mmCIF file of C-alpha atoms and ligand atoms in Angstrom:
data_model
loop_
_atom_site.group_PDB
_atom_site.id
_atom_site.type_symbol
_atom_site.label_atom_id
_atom_site.label_comp_id
_atom_site.label_asym_id
_atom_site.label_seq_id
_atom_site.Cartn_x
_atom_site.Cartn_y
_atom_site.Cartn_z
ATOM 1 C CA LYS F 1 -12.313 24.167 -0.706
ATOM 2 C CA HIS F 2 -10.433 24.863 -3.680
ATOM 3 C CA ASN F 3 -12.587 26.147 -6.807
ATOM 4 C CA PRO F 4 -11.994 23.924 -9.574
ATOM 5 C CA GLU F 5 -13.144 26.584 -11.977
ATOM 6 C CA GLY F 6 -10.081 28.697 -11.080
ATOM 7 C CA ASP F 7 -7.772 25.994 -12.583
ATOM 8 C CA ALA F 8 -6.095 26.224 -15.861
ATOM 9 C CA GLN F 9 -7.156 23.591 -18.250
ATOM 10 C CA PHE F 10 -5.153 20.669 -17.363
ATOM 11 C CA LEU F 11 -3.803 19.601 -20.821
ATOM 12 C CA GLU F 12 -1.563 16.718 -21.470
ATOM 13 C CA ASP F 13 0.820 16.002 -24.250
ATOM 14 C CA GLU F 14 1.161 12.644 -25.917
ATOM 15 C CA SER F 15 4.302 11.439 -24.249
ATOM 16 C CA THR F 16 2.485 12.064 -20.700
ATOM 17 C CA LYS F 17 -0.137 9.785 -21.847
ATOM 18 C CA ILE F 18 2.262 7.153 -23.204
ATOM 19 C CA PHE F 19 3.838 6.958 -19.893
ATOM 20 C CA ALA F 20 0.682 6.700 -17.903
ATOM 21 C CA ARG F 21 -0.326 3.911 -20.292
ATOM 22 C CA LYS F 22 3.113 2.168 -19.679
ATOM 23 C CA VAL F 23 2.180 2.278 -16.006
ATOM 24 C CA ALA F 24 -1.161 1.135 -16.357
ATOM 25 C CA ASP F 25 0.004 -1.829 -18.512
ATOM 26 C CA HIS F 26 2.639 -2.875 -16.229
ATOM 27 C CA TYR F 27 0.170 -3.054 -13.285
ATOM 28 C CA SER F 28 -2.606 -4.670 -15.422
ATOM 29 C CA ALA F 29 -0.381 -7.437 -16.450
ATOM 30 C CA ARG F 30 0.479 -8.495 -12.955
ATOM 31 C CA THR F 31 -1.338 -11.444 -12.020
ATOM 32 C CA ASN F 32 -2.673 -12.465 -8.491
ATOM 33 C CA GLN F 33 -0.462 -14.622 -6.666
ATOM 34 C CA THR F 34 -1.250 -17.845 -4.640
ATOM 35 C CA LEU F 35 -0.525 -17.562 -0.899
ATOM 36 C CA GLU F 36 2.475 -19.887 -1.381
ATOM 37 C CA GLU F 37 3.866 -17.746 -4.218
ATOM 38 C CA ARG F 38 3.449 -14.735 -1.893
ATOM 39 C CA GLU F 39 5.308 -16.125 1.098
ATOM 40 C CA ASN F 40 8.112 -17.179 -1.179
ATOM 41 C CA SER F 41 8.446 -13.756 -2.855
ATOM 42 C CA PRO F 42 11.846 -12.133 -2.428
ATOM 43 C CA ILE F 43 10.236 -8.970 -1.042
ATOM 44 C CA ILE F 44 7.754 -10.753 1.298
ATOM 45 C CA HIS F 45 9.274 -8.748 4.289
ATOM 46 C CA LEU F 46 8.889 -5.483 2.589
ATOM 47 C CA LYS F 47 5.125 -6.407 1.507
ATOM 48 C CA LYS F 48 4.270 -7.256 5.098
ATOM 49 C CA LEU F 49 5.977 -4.144 6.471
ATOM 50 C CA ASN F 50 4.116 -1.973 3.911
ATOM 51 C CA ASN F 51 0.769 -3.653 4.888
ATOM 52 C CA TRP F 52 1.464 -2.955 8.493
ATOM 53 C CA ILE F 53 2.212 0.699 7.766
ATOM 54 C CA LYS F 54 -1.073 0.991 5.749
ATOM 55 C CA SER F 55 -3.008 -0.676 8.313
ATOM 56 C CA VAL F 56 -1.589 1.550 11.346
ATOM 57 C CA LEU F 57 -2.666 4.589 9.311
ATOM 58 C CA ILE F 58 -5.906 3.203 8.410
ATOM 59 C CA GLN F 59 -6.515 2.666 12.107
ATOM 60 C CA LEU F 60 -5.306 6.014 13.211
ATOM 61 C CA TYR F 61 -7.538 7.924 10.647
ATOM 62 C CA ALA F 62 -10.579 5.978 9.663
ATOM 63 C CA ARG F 63 -13.814 6.129 11.788
ATOM 64 C CA ARG F 64 -16.803 3.822 11.814
ATOM 65 C CA GLY F 65 -19.102 4.556 8.947
ATOM 66 C CA ASP F 66 -16.664 6.618 6.978
ATOM 67 C CA ALA F 67 -17.208 7.061 3.071
ATOM 68 C CA VAL F 68 -13.678 6.230 1.786
ATOM 69 C CA LEU F 69 -12.061 7.050 -1.606
ATOM 70 C CA ASP F 70 -9.288 4.945 -2.700
ATOM 71 C CA LEU F 71 -7.278 6.434 -5.435
ATOM 72 C CA ALA F 72 -4.919 4.090 -7.485
ATOM 73 C CA CYS F 73 -6.739 1.286 -5.170
ATOM 74 C CA GLY F 74 -4.599 -1.529 -7.256
ATOM 75 C CA LYS F 75 -6.102 -5.198 -6.612
ATOM 76 C CA GLY F 76 -7.934 -4.200 -3.472
ATOM 77 C CA GLY F 77 -5.326 -5.384 -1.078
ATOM 78 C CA ASP F 78 -6.548 -2.684 1.426
ATOM 79 C CA LEU F 79 -10.230 -3.823 1.479
ATOM 80 C CA ILE F 80 -9.807 -6.090 4.452
ATOM 81 C CA LYS F 81 -8.067 -3.267 6.288
ATOM 82 C CA TRP F 82 -10.993 -0.739 5.591
ATOM 83 C CA ASP F 83 -13.407 -3.556 6.658
ATOM 84 C CA LYS F 84 -11.734 -3.918 9.962
ATOM 85 C CA ALA F 85 -12.152 -0.177 10.503
ATOM 86 C CA LYS F 86 -15.850 -0.816 9.798
ATOM 87 C CA ILE F 87 -16.210 1.770 7.127
ATOM 88 C CA GLY F 88 -19.565 2.502 5.567
ATOM 89 C CA TYR F 89 -18.851 3.071 1.901
ATOM 90 C CA TYR F 90 -15.895 2.410 -0.381
ATOM 91 C CA VAL F 91 -14.971 3.822 -3.886
ATOM 92 C CA GLY F 92 -11.911 2.403 -5.462
ATOM 93 C CA VAL F 93 -10.355 3.970 -8.579
ATOM 94 C CA ASP F 94 -7.447 2.549 -10.635
ATOM 95 C CA ILE F 95 -5.939 3.034 -14.119
ATOM 96 C CA ALA F 96 -5.152 -0.550 -14.702
ATOM 97 C CA GLU F 97 -8.170 -2.631 -16.122
ATOM 98 C CA GLY F 98 -6.664 -5.884 -14.825
ATOM 99 C CA SER F 99 -6.203 -4.660 -11.216
ATOM 100 C CA ILE F 100 -9.779 -3.325 -11.017
ATOM 101 C CA GLU F 101 -11.048 -6.647 -12.137
ATOM 102 C CA ASP F 102 -9.019 -8.318 -9.450
ATOM 103 C CA CYS F 103 -10.250 -5.990 -7.026
ATOM 104 C CA ARG F 104 -13.940 -6.749 -8.069
ATOM 105 C CA THR F 105 -13.183 -10.449 -7.624
ATOM 106 C CA ARG F 106 -11.602 -9.878 -4.233
ATOM 107 C CA TYR F 107 -14.524 -7.640 -3.133
ATOM 108 C CA ASN F 108 -17.019 -10.334 -4.466
ATOM 109 C CA GLY F 109 -15.234 -13.023 -2.521
ATOM 110 C CA ASP F 110 -15.078 -15.167 -5.434
ATOM 111 C CA ALA F 111 -12.269 -17.678 -5.799
ATOM 112 C CA ASP F 112 -9.905 -15.522 -3.946
ATOM 113 C CA HIS F 113 -7.152 -17.447 -2.347
ATOM 114 C CA HIS F 114 -6.493 -14.352 0.041
ATOM 115 C CA GLN F 115 -9.947 -14.209 1.135
ATOM 116 C CA ARG F 116 -11.427 -17.143 2.884
ATOM 117 C CA ARG F 117 -13.804 -15.010 4.645
ATOM 118 C CA LYS F 118 -17.048 -13.557 4.852
ATOM 119 C CA ARG F 119 -18.196 -10.791 2.329
ATOM 120 C CA PHE F 120 -17.218 -7.317 3.121
ATOM 121 C CA THR F 121 -20.088 -5.387 5.118
ATOM 122 C CA PHE F 122 -19.698 -2.069 3.222
ATOM 123 C CA PRO F 123 -21.092 -1.320 -0.355
ATOM 124 C CA ALA F 124 -18.596 -0.496 -2.848
ATOM 125 C CA ARG F 125 -18.108 1.160 -6.297
ATOM 126 C CA LEU F 126 -15.118 0.059 -8.254
ATOM 127 C CA ILE F 127 -14.021 2.278 -11.473
ATOM 128 C CA CYS F 128 -11.229 2.026 -13.887
ATOM 129 C CA GLY F 129 -9.925 5.544 -14.598
ATOM 130 C CA ASP F 130 -6.857 7.955 -14.621
ATOM 131 C CA CYS F 131 -7.160 9.684 -11.187
ATOM 132 C CA TYR F 132 -4.601 12.160 -12.358
ATOM 133 C CA GLU F 133 -6.405 13.175 -15.600
ATOM 134 C CA ALA F 134 -10.104 12.586 -15.090
ATOM 135 C CA ARG F 135 -12.504 15.185 -13.416
ATOM 136 C CA LEU F 136 -13.227 12.715 -10.646
ATOM 137 C CA ASP F 137 -15.625 15.450 -8.947
ATOM 138 C CA GLU F 138 -17.863 15.092 -12.003
ATOM 139 C CA VAL F 139 -17.360 11.149 -12.187
ATOM 140 C CA LEU F 140 -18.216 10.837 -8.370
ATOM 141 C CA ALA F 141 -20.583 13.540 -7.918
ATOM 142 C CA ASP F 142 -23.204 11.302 -6.509
ATOM 143 C CA ASP F 143 -20.831 9.601 -4.208
ATOM 144 C CA ALA F 144 -18.993 12.605 -2.717
ATOM 145 C CA PRO F 145 -18.296 13.911 -0.228
ATOM 146 C CA PHE F 146 -15.739 11.462 1.253
ATOM 147 C CA ASP F 147 -14.572 11.444 4.784
ATOM 148 C CA ILE F 148 -11.161 10.035 3.821
ATOM 149 C CA CYS F 149 -9.373 9.979 0.541
ATOM 150 C CA SER F 150 -6.359 7.371 0.532
ATOM 151 C CA CYS F 151 -3.700 7.012 -2.144
ATOM 152 C CA GLN F 152 -1.095 4.380 -1.289
ATOM 153 C CA PHE F 153 2.043 3.909 -2.927
ATOM 154 C CA ALA F 154 0.792 5.770 -5.941
ATOM 155 C CA MET F 155 0.787 9.580 -5.604
ATOM 156 C CA HIS F 156 4.143 9.773 -7.103
ATOM 157 C CA TYR F 157 2.713 8.719 -10.578
ATOM 158 C CA SER F 158 0.826 11.943 -10.790
ATOM 159 C CA TRP F 159 4.315 13.893 -10.682
ATOM 160 C CA SER F 160 5.055 13.407 -14.352
ATOM 161 C CA THR F 161 3.608 16.854 -15.055
ATOM 162 C CA GLU F 162 2.535 19.890 -13.049
ATOM 163 C CA ALA F 163 -0.971 19.323 -14.733
ATOM 164 C CA ARG F 164 -1.354 15.917 -13.504
ATOM 165 C CA ALA F 165 0.040 16.816 -10.032
ATOM 166 C CA ARG F 166 -2.662 19.606 -9.801
ATOM 167 C CA ARG F 167 -5.293 17.327 -11.317
ATOM 168 C CA ALA F 168 -4.601 14.675 -8.437
ATOM 169 C CA LEU F 169 -4.798 17.390 -5.654
ATOM 170 C CA ALA F 170 -7.703 19.074 -7.210
ATOM 171 C CA ASN F 171 -9.628 15.872 -7.266
ATOM 172 C CA VAL F 172 -8.772 14.896 -3.808
ATOM 173 C CA SER F 173 -9.819 18.355 -2.423
ATOM 174 C CA ALA F 174 -13.027 18.546 -4.513
ATOM 175 C CA LEU F 175 -14.172 15.249 -3.127
ATOM 176 C CA LEU F 176 -13.298 15.411 0.485
ATOM 177 C CA ARG F 177 -15.585 16.847 2.959
ATOM 178 C CA PRO F 178 -14.507 19.918 4.909
ATOM 179 C CA GLY F 179 -12.283 18.521 7.669
ATOM 180 C CA GLY F 180 -11.898 15.273 5.775
ATOM 181 C CA THR F 181 -8.521 13.515 5.764
ATOM 182 C CA PHE F 182 -6.090 12.556 2.778
ATOM 183 C CA ILE F 183 -3.738 9.587 3.715
ATOM 184 C CA GLY F 184 -0.907 8.932 1.073
ATOM 185 C CA THR F 185 2.406 7.198 0.818
ATOM 186 C CA MET F 186 5.132 7.713 -1.805
ATOM 187 C CA PRO F 187 8.861 7.224 -2.224
ATOM 188 C CA ASP F 188 11.011 9.469 -0.184
ATOM 189 C CA ALA F 189 12.812 11.839 -2.577
ATOM 190 C CA ASN F 190 15.489 12.870 -0.272
ATOM 191 C CA VAL F 191 16.639 9.195 -0.040
ATOM 192 C CA ILE F 192 16.522 8.535 -3.659
ATOM 193 C CA VAL F 193 18.501 11.571 -4.586
ATOM 194 C CA ARG F 194 21.010 10.956 -1.734
ATOM 195 C CA LYS F 195 21.586 7.295 -2.872
ATOM 196 C CA LEU F 196 21.932 8.513 -6.461
ATOM 197 C CA ARG F 197 24.727 11.047 -5.442
ATOM 198 C CA GLU F 198 26.513 8.251 -3.249
ATOM 199 C CA ALA F 199 26.263 5.843 -6.293
ATOM 200 C CA GLY F 200 27.834 8.486 -8.540
ATOM 201 C CA GLY F 201 26.224 7.334 -11.583
ATOM 202 C CA LEU F 202 22.706 6.968 -12.875
ATOM 203 C CA VAL F 203 21.946 3.696 -11.274
ATOM 204 C CA PHE F 204 21.775 2.316 -7.777
ATOM 205 C CA GLY F 205 19.981 -0.633 -5.881
ATOM 206 C CA ASN F 206 20.540 -3.836 -4.211
ATOM 207 C CA SER F 207 19.596 -7.488 -4.668
ATOM 208 C CA VAL F 208 15.828 -6.648 -4.499
ATOM 209 C CA TYR F 209 15.520 -3.342 -6.439
ATOM 210 C CA TRP F 210 17.232 -0.792 -8.584
ATOM 211 C CA ILE F 211 16.359 2.765 -9.764
ATOM 212 C CA ARG F 212 17.849 3.977 -12.990
ATOM 213 C CA PHE F 213 17.748 7.658 -14.286
ATOM 214 C CA ASP F 214 17.818 8.616 -17.748
ATOM 215 C CA GLU F 215 20.747 10.801 -18.818
ATOM 216 C CA GLU F 216 18.633 13.215 -20.828
ATOM 217 C CA PHE F 217 16.153 13.680 -17.811
ATOM 218 C CA LEU F 218 18.834 14.108 -15.285
ATOM 219 C CA GLU F 219 20.701 16.786 -17.295
ATOM 220 C CA LYS F 220 17.378 18.518 -18.072
ATOM 221 C CA LYS F 221 15.458 18.127 -14.695
ATOM 222 C CA PHE F 222 18.237 18.793 -12.039
ATOM 223 C CA LYS F 223 19.482 21.785 -14.020
ATOM 224 C CA SER F 224 16.018 23.243 -14.712
ATOM 225 C CA SER F 225 13.960 24.370 -11.796
ATOM 226 C CA SER F 226 10.923 22.430 -12.399
ATOM 227 C CA PRO F 227 10.054 20.040 -9.746
ATOM 228 C CA PHE F 228 7.915 18.008 -12.047
ATOM 229 C CA GLY F 229 8.744 15.391 -14.590
ATOM 230 C CA ILE F 230 11.819 13.894 -12.994
ATOM 231 C CA LYS F 231 11.472 10.405 -14.216
ATOM 232 C CA TYR F 232 13.270 7.199 -13.311
ATOM 233 C CA LYS F 233 12.782 3.596 -13.900
ATOM 234 C CA PHE F 234 12.009 1.655 -10.762
ATOM 235 C CA HIS F 235 12.439 -2.086 -10.865
ATOM 236 C CA LEU F 236 11.467 -3.938 -7.684
ATOM 237 C CA GLU F 237 11.740 -7.804 -7.677
ATOM 238 C CA ASP F 238 8.432 -9.498 -7.942
ATOM 239 C CA ALA F 239 6.433 -6.376 -7.755
ATOM 240 C CA VAL F 240 7.395 -3.255 -10.020
ATOM 241 C CA ASP F 241 8.943 -2.312 -13.207
ATOM 242 C CA CYS F 242 7.909 0.827 -14.681
ATOM 243 C CA PRO F 243 8.582 4.706 -14.895
ATOM 244 C CA GLU F 244 8.006 6.607 -11.799
ATOM 245 C CA TRP F 245 8.678 10.261 -10.857
ATOM 246 C CA ILE F 246 10.473 12.137 -8.008
ATOM 247 C CA VAL F 247 8.285 14.164 -5.634
ATOM 248 C CA PRO F 248 10.163 16.864 -3.575
ATOM 249 C CA PHE F 249 8.018 16.657 -0.627
ATOM 250 C CA HIS F 250 8.147 20.340 0.025
ATOM 251 C CA VAL F 251 6.821 21.214 -3.374
ATOM 252 C CA PHE F 252 4.082 18.706 -2.608
ATOM 253 C CA LYS F 253 3.126 20.305 0.687
ATOM 254 C CA SER F 254 2.947 23.808 -0.829
ATOM 255 C CA LEU F 255 0.889 22.646 -3.924
ATOM 256 C CA ALA F 256 -1.432 20.682 -1.464
ATOM 257 C CA GLU F 257 -1.806 23.913 0.485
ATOM 258 C CA GLU F 258 -3.173 25.806 -2.893
ATOM 259 C CA TYR F 259 -5.930 22.984 -2.725
ATOM 260 C CA ASP F 260 -6.737 23.795 0.887
ATOM 261 C CA LEU F 261 -5.164 20.389 2.080
ATOM 262 C CA GLU F 262 -3.068 21.413 5.362
ATOM 263 C CA LEU F 263 -0.266 19.074 6.367
ATOM 264 C CA VAL F 264 -0.815 17.428 9.786
ATOM 265 C CA PHE F 265 1.378 14.576 9.860
ATOM 266 C CA VAL F 266 4.545 13.366 7.595
ATOM 267 C CA LYS F 267 7.039 10.572 8.384
ATOM 268 C CA ASN F 268 9.519 8.508 6.677
ATOM 269 C CA SER F 269 8.727 4.746 7.012
ATOM 270 C CA HIS F 270 11.886 4.298 9.147
ATOM 271 C CA GLU F 271 10.566 7.091 11.590
ATOM 272 C CA PHE F 272 7.171 5.728 11.216
ATOM 273 C CA VAL F 273 7.952 2.373 12.255
ATOM 274 C CA HIS F 274 10.160 3.631 15.198
ATOM 275 C CA GLU F 275 7.258 5.657 16.505
ATOM 276 C CA TYR F 276 4.494 3.186 16.255
ATOM 277 C CA MET F 277 6.309 0.167 17.320
ATOM 278 C CA LYS F 278 6.501 1.933 20.820
ATOM 279 C CA LYS F 279 2.596 1.012 20.970
ATOM 280 C CA PRO F 280 1.859 -2.602 22.054
ATOM 281 C CA GLU F 281 -1.179 -2.794 20.107
ATOM 282 C CA TYR F 282 0.802 -2.141 16.837
ATOM 283 C CA VAL F 283 3.656 -4.370 17.768
ATOM 284 C CA GLU F 284 0.734 -7.125 18.059
ATOM 285 C CA LEU F 285 -0.345 -6.268 14.595
ATOM 286 C CA MET F 286 3.091 -6.418 13.205
ATOM 287 C CA ARG F 287 3.267 -9.889 14.806
ATOM 288 C CA ARG F 288 0.072 -10.919 13.441
ATOM 289 C CA LEU F 289 0.994 -9.826 9.867
ATOM 290 C CA GLY F 290 4.476 -11.851 10.198
ATOM 291 C CA ALA F 291 6.408 -8.767 9.727
ATOM 292 C CA LEU F 292 8.307 -8.762 13.080
ATOM 293 C CA GLY F 293 11.939 -9.131 12.527
ATOM 294 C CA ASP F 294 14.273 -7.254 9.948
ATOM 295 C CA GLY F 295 13.797 -9.487 6.916
ATOM 296 C CA ASN F 296 16.811 -9.199 4.946
ATOM 297 C CA GLN F 297 18.751 -6.052 4.984
ATOM 298 C CA ASP F 298 18.082 -5.375 1.271
ATOM 299 C CA GLN F 299 14.500 -5.239 1.819
ATOM 300 C CA SER F 300 14.434 -3.078 4.978
ATOM 301 C CA LYS F 301 16.480 -0.457 3.060
ATOM 302 C CA MET F 302 13.797 0.232 0.841
ATOM 303 C CA THR F 303 12.082 3.451 1.962
ATOM 304 C CA THR F 304 8.887 5.182 1.556
ATOM 305 C CA CYS F 305 7.403 8.284 2.839
ATOM 306 C CA ASN F 306 4.018 8.448 4.531
ATOM 307 C CA SER F 307 2.114 11.683 4.480
ATOM 308 C CA VAL F 308 -1.315 12.736 6.022
ATOM 309 C CA SER F 309 -3.062 16.018 5.057
ATOM 310 C CA ARG F 310 -6.326 17.353 6.255
HETATM 311 N N1 LIG Z 1 -2.778 1.400 -3.510
HETATM 312 C C1 LIG Z 1 -2.645 -0.067 -3.867
HETATM 313 C C2 LIG Z 1 -1.858 -0.673 -2.743
HETATM 314 O O1 LIG Z 1 -1.305 0.104 -1.828
HETATM 315 O O2 LIG Z 1 -1.740 -1.969 -2.554
HETATM 316 C C3 LIG Z 1 -1.772 -0.256 -5.057
HETATM 317 C C4 LIG Z 1 -0.403 0.497 -5.120
HETATM 318 S S1 LIG Z 1 0.515 0.060 -6.637
HETATM 319 C C5 LIG Z 1 2.275 0.264 -6.039
HETATM 320 C C6 LIG Z 1 0.428 1.460 -7.541
HETATM 321 C C7 LIG Z 1 -1.062 1.585 -8.282
HETATM 322 O O3 LIG Z 1 -1.087 2.861 -9.020
HETATM 323 C C8 LIG Z 1 -1.265 0.744 -9.445
HETATM 324 O O4 LIG Z 1 -2.457 -0.224 -9.061
HETATM 325 C C9 LIG Z 1 -1.406 1.377 -10.485
HETATM 326 O O5 LIG Z 1 -2.242 0.825 -11.555
HETATM 327 C C10 LIG Z 1 -2.034 2.657 -9.835
HETATM 328 N N2 LIG Z 1 -2.022 3.901 -10.863
HETATM 329 C C11 LIG Z 1 -0.832 4.323 -11.328
HETATM 330 N N3 LIG Z 1 -1.166 5.622 -12.011
HETATM 331 C C12 LIG Z 1 -2.354 5.646 -11.871
HETATM 332 C C13 LIG Z 1 -3.455 6.784 -12.323
HETATM 333 N N4 LIG Z 1 -2.810 7.602 -13.200
HETATM 334 N N5 LIG Z 1 -4.729 6.650 -12.088
HETATM 335 C C14 LIG Z 1 -5.027 5.609 -11.118
HETATM 336 N N6 LIG Z 1 -4.233 4.602 -10.832
HETATM 337 C C15 LIG Z 1 -2.971 4.719 -11.086
#
């Protein structure tokens, strides 16, 4: 366990806060989709594939009765997955007020188009807060320790400054029990940088997404040695339109080690699909989620990286 007393004060400047607010406002403003809107989404295959990846990760690591901390839980899209794993307790934290409200609605089973089902069996606490700024060990002192900490498609929002990246990992480390598991997913920095080089400019993408780097940031960041604050704008049709930050995985891994998190598993999403589609139970899960088949090429080219530390 890392000693939080040993950390320097995690101070933030104003621009960092403005960017965190931009991210929060973006996600807060996204309304729940009807089932029909979801099925007609231009990225439906990608959404289903991402859900399959998260379901497999949860099945691999969650045990009956586990206490789970879901950092950046969003609208609670993973509640059903945790319920299937028969967890015992759930705490979800997200910076976006609107998303936490949707998550609460989903948990309570009110008027939710996705949830024509029984109530969840586990008690839950849902909190609106900045996971990469707040001392969650203080906020969640009565809820800790957790068996699992999950941060799906969101750890990269902590990489705007070293202070925030450290706060994120300090929170994870302080709240996990010894031997507990952290499961996270984030974009694969290697793929982003490779595509940027291939594009030969500051923008690349296809019919469903684009990524645009800022001239100033590119100049400053790729020439300076700092692996933090390498910002780009990410646009994904029908889902995302906000600033994000590159996370060089080797830096993530060594920073995590400083917080006593040892890497046990890392896979790019393509490798992950390749490996787990060898197992009949996960092929069946892919079929049930409606994610079998390639979707269109533009969606299958979106790449994420899964990492698990313990
Ligand atoms: N984990 C959810 C899932 O997989 O469905 C949501 C993923 S969504 C792509 C990213 C989430 O990160 C959003 O809900 C956003 O509000 C949240 N987020 C971004 N920065 C955050 C921060 N500093 N603290 C807490 N949540 C944050």
